XYZ file of C-alpha atoms in Angstrom:
214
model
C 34.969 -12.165 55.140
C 32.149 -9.612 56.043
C 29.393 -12.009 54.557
C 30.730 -15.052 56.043
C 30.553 -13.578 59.596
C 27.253 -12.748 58.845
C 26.257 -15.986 57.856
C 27.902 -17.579 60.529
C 26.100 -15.652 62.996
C 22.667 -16.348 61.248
C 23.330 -19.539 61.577
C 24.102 -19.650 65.260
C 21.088 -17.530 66.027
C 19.071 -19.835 64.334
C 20.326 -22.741 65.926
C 20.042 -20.701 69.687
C 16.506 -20.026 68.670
C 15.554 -24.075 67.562
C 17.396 -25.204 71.018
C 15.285 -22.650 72.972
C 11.953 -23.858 71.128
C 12.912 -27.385 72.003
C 13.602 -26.572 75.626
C 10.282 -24.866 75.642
C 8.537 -28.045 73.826
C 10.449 -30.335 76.801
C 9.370 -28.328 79.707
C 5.718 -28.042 78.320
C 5.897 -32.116 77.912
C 7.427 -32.436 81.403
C 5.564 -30.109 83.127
C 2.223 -32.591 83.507
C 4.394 -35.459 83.563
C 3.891 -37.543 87.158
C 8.259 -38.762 87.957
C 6.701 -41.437 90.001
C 5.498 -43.300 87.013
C 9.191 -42.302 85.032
C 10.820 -43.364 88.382
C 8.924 -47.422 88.057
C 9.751 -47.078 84.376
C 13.303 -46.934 85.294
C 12.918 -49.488 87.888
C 11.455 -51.806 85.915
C 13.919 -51.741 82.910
C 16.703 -51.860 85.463
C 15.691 -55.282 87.179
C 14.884 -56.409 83.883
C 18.437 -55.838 82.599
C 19.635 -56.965 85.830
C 17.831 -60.362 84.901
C 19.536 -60.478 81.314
C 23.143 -60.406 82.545
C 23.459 -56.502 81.427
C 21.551 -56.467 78.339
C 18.663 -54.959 77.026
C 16.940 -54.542 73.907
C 18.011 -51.244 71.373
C 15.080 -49.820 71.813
C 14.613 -50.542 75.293
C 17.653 -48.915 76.515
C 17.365 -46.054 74.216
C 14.077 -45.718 76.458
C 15.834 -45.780 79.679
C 18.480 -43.745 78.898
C 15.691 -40.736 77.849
C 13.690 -41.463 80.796
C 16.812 -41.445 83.366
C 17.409 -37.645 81.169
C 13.881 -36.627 81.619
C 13.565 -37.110 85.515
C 17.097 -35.282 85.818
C 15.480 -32.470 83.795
C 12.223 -32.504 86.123
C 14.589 -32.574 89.450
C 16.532 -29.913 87.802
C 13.816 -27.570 87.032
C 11.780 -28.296 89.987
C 8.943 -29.805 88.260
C 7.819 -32.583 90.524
C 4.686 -30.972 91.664
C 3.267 -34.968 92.023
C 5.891 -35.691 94.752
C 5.393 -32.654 97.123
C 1.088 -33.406 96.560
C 2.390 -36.847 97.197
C 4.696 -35.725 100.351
C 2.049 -32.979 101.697
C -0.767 -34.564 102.186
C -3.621 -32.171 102.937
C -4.629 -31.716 106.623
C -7.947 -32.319 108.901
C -8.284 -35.734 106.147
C -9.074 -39.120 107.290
C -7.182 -41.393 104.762
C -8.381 -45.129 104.624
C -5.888 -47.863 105.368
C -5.254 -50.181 102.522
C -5.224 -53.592 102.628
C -2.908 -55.301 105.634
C -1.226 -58.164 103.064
C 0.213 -54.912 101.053
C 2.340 -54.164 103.729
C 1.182 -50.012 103.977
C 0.185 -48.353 107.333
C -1.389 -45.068 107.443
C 0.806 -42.301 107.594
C 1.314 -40.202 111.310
C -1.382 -38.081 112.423
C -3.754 -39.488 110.270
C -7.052 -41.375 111.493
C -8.189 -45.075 110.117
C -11.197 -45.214 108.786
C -13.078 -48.512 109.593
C -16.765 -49.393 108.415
C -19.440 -51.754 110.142
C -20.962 -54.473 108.186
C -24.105 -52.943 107.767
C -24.720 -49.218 107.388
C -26.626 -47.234 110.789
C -28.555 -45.226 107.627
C -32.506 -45.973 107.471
C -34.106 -45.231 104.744
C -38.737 -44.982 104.715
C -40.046 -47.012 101.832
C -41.686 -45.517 99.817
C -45.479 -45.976 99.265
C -45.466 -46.897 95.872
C -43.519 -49.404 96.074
C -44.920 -50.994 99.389
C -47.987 -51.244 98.384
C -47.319 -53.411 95.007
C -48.995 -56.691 95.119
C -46.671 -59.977 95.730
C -47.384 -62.475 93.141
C -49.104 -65.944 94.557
C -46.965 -67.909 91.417
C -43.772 -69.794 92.904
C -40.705 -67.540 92.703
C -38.455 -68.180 89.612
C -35.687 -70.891 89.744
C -32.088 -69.496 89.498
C -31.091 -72.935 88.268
C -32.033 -74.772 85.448
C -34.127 -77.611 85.602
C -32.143 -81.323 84.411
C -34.694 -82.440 81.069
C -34.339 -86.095 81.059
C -33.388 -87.184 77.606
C -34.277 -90.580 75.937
C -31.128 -92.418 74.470
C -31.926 -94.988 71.843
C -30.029 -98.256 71.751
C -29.493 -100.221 68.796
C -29.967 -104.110 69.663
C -26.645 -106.353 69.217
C -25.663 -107.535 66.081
C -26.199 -111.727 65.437
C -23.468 -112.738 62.855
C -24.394 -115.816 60.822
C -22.111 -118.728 60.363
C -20.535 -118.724 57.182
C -22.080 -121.115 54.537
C -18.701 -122.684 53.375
C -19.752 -124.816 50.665
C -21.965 -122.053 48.907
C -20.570 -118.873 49.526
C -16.252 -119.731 50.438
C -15.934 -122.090 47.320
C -16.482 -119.127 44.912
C -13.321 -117.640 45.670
C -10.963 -120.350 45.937
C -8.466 -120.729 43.158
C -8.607 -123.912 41.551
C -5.107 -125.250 42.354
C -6.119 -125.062 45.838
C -9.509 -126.454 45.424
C -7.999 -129.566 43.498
C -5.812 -130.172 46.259
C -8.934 -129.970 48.417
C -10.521 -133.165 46.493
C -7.269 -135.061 46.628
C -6.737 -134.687 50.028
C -10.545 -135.496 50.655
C -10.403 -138.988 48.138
C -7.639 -139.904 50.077
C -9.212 -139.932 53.804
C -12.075 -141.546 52.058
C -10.182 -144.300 50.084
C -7.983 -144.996 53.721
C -11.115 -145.103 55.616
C -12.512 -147.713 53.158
C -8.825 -149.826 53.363
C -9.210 -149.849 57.530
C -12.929 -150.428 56.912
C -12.026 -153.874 55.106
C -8.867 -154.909 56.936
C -10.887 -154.956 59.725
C -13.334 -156.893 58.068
C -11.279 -159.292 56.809
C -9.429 -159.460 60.369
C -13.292 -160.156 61.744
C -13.635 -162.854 59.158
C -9.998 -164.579 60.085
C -11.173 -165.159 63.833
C -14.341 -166.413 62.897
C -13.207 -168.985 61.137
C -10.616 -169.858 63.408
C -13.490 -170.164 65.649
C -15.434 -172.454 63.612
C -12.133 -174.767 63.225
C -11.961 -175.279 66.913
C -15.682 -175.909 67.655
C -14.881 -178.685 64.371
């Protein structure tokens, strides 16, 4: 029983001890940490699972849910020392106005700074450089100079007719070119049969002509 107790209260003094190192280890982490930044962190994971009906990714809400721990342990411990530099601001300081479209005045008690156009400083040239020679060449060109290029045209192509007879002939089959001569012997041969009907016809009336004049 003795050595059991004994154990048991190593045990628990080890455990007080590794809790009090890892407090230790948190505050020294926190202590530099800016809460503003933790505070958009949050902000921006919240709208973000506001968008997603509720839901965020695993790791994403394991984030928030240690970031939402670490800015209670800040407030806790009073270690915000970025919000009361932030709050304080220090005094007899002029503190420039930012842009009006941001929507930000200048805080209370606090003068705007506004600059003229050009600055009521002059400055003496120096000598040196005064007295270095202007060169009489033209001043260089900040743009380039348009080269004209040359474009070469080829001349249009003349395609020559087709030599039927020489070139066509070659690749007809010869069932096709046999139908060819038929078809060509039989203009010819009923050419020739109107040729002499009408001859013959010619013939008739001139010697019906010839009757008559008998």
């Amino acid at each position: 029983m003795a050595k059991g107790n004994l154990n048991r209260r190593k045990k628990a003094k080890e455990l007080k001890k590794a809790k009090e190192q890892r407090q230790k280890e948190k505050l020294e982490r926190l202590a530099h940490v800016d809460p503003r930044r933790i505070r958009r962190r949050i902000h921006d994971l919240e709208s973000k699972r506001e968008r997603n009906n509720g839901r965020l990714v695993v790791s994403e809400q394991r984030q928030l849910d240690s970031l939402i721990k670490d800015l209670e342990f800040i407030t806790k411990k009073n270690l915000s020392q970025f919000d009361n530099e932030e709050t304080k601001p220090p005094q007899d300081q002029e503190i420039q106005e930012p842009p009006i479209e941001l929507g930000i005045k200048t805080p209370k008690n606090h003068k705007n700074i506004t600059y003229p156009l050009k600055t009521p400083y002059k400055y003496e040239i120096d000598p040196e450089v005064s007295n270095i020679p202007i060169p009489k060449s033209p001043p260089p060109r900040f743009f380039k100079i348009q080269q004209s290029q040359t474009v070469y045209e080829s001349a249009p192509e003349v395609q020559k007719p087709l030599n039927i007879t020489s070139t066509t002939t070659k690749f007809i089959p010869s069932t096709v070119r046999n139908k060819q001569k038929l078809t060509q012997n039989k203009e010819q041969d009923y050419e020739q049969e109107q040729y002499a009907s009408e001859e013959e016809e010619a013939l008739g009336i001139k010697r019906k002509a010839d009757s008559i004049d008998e």
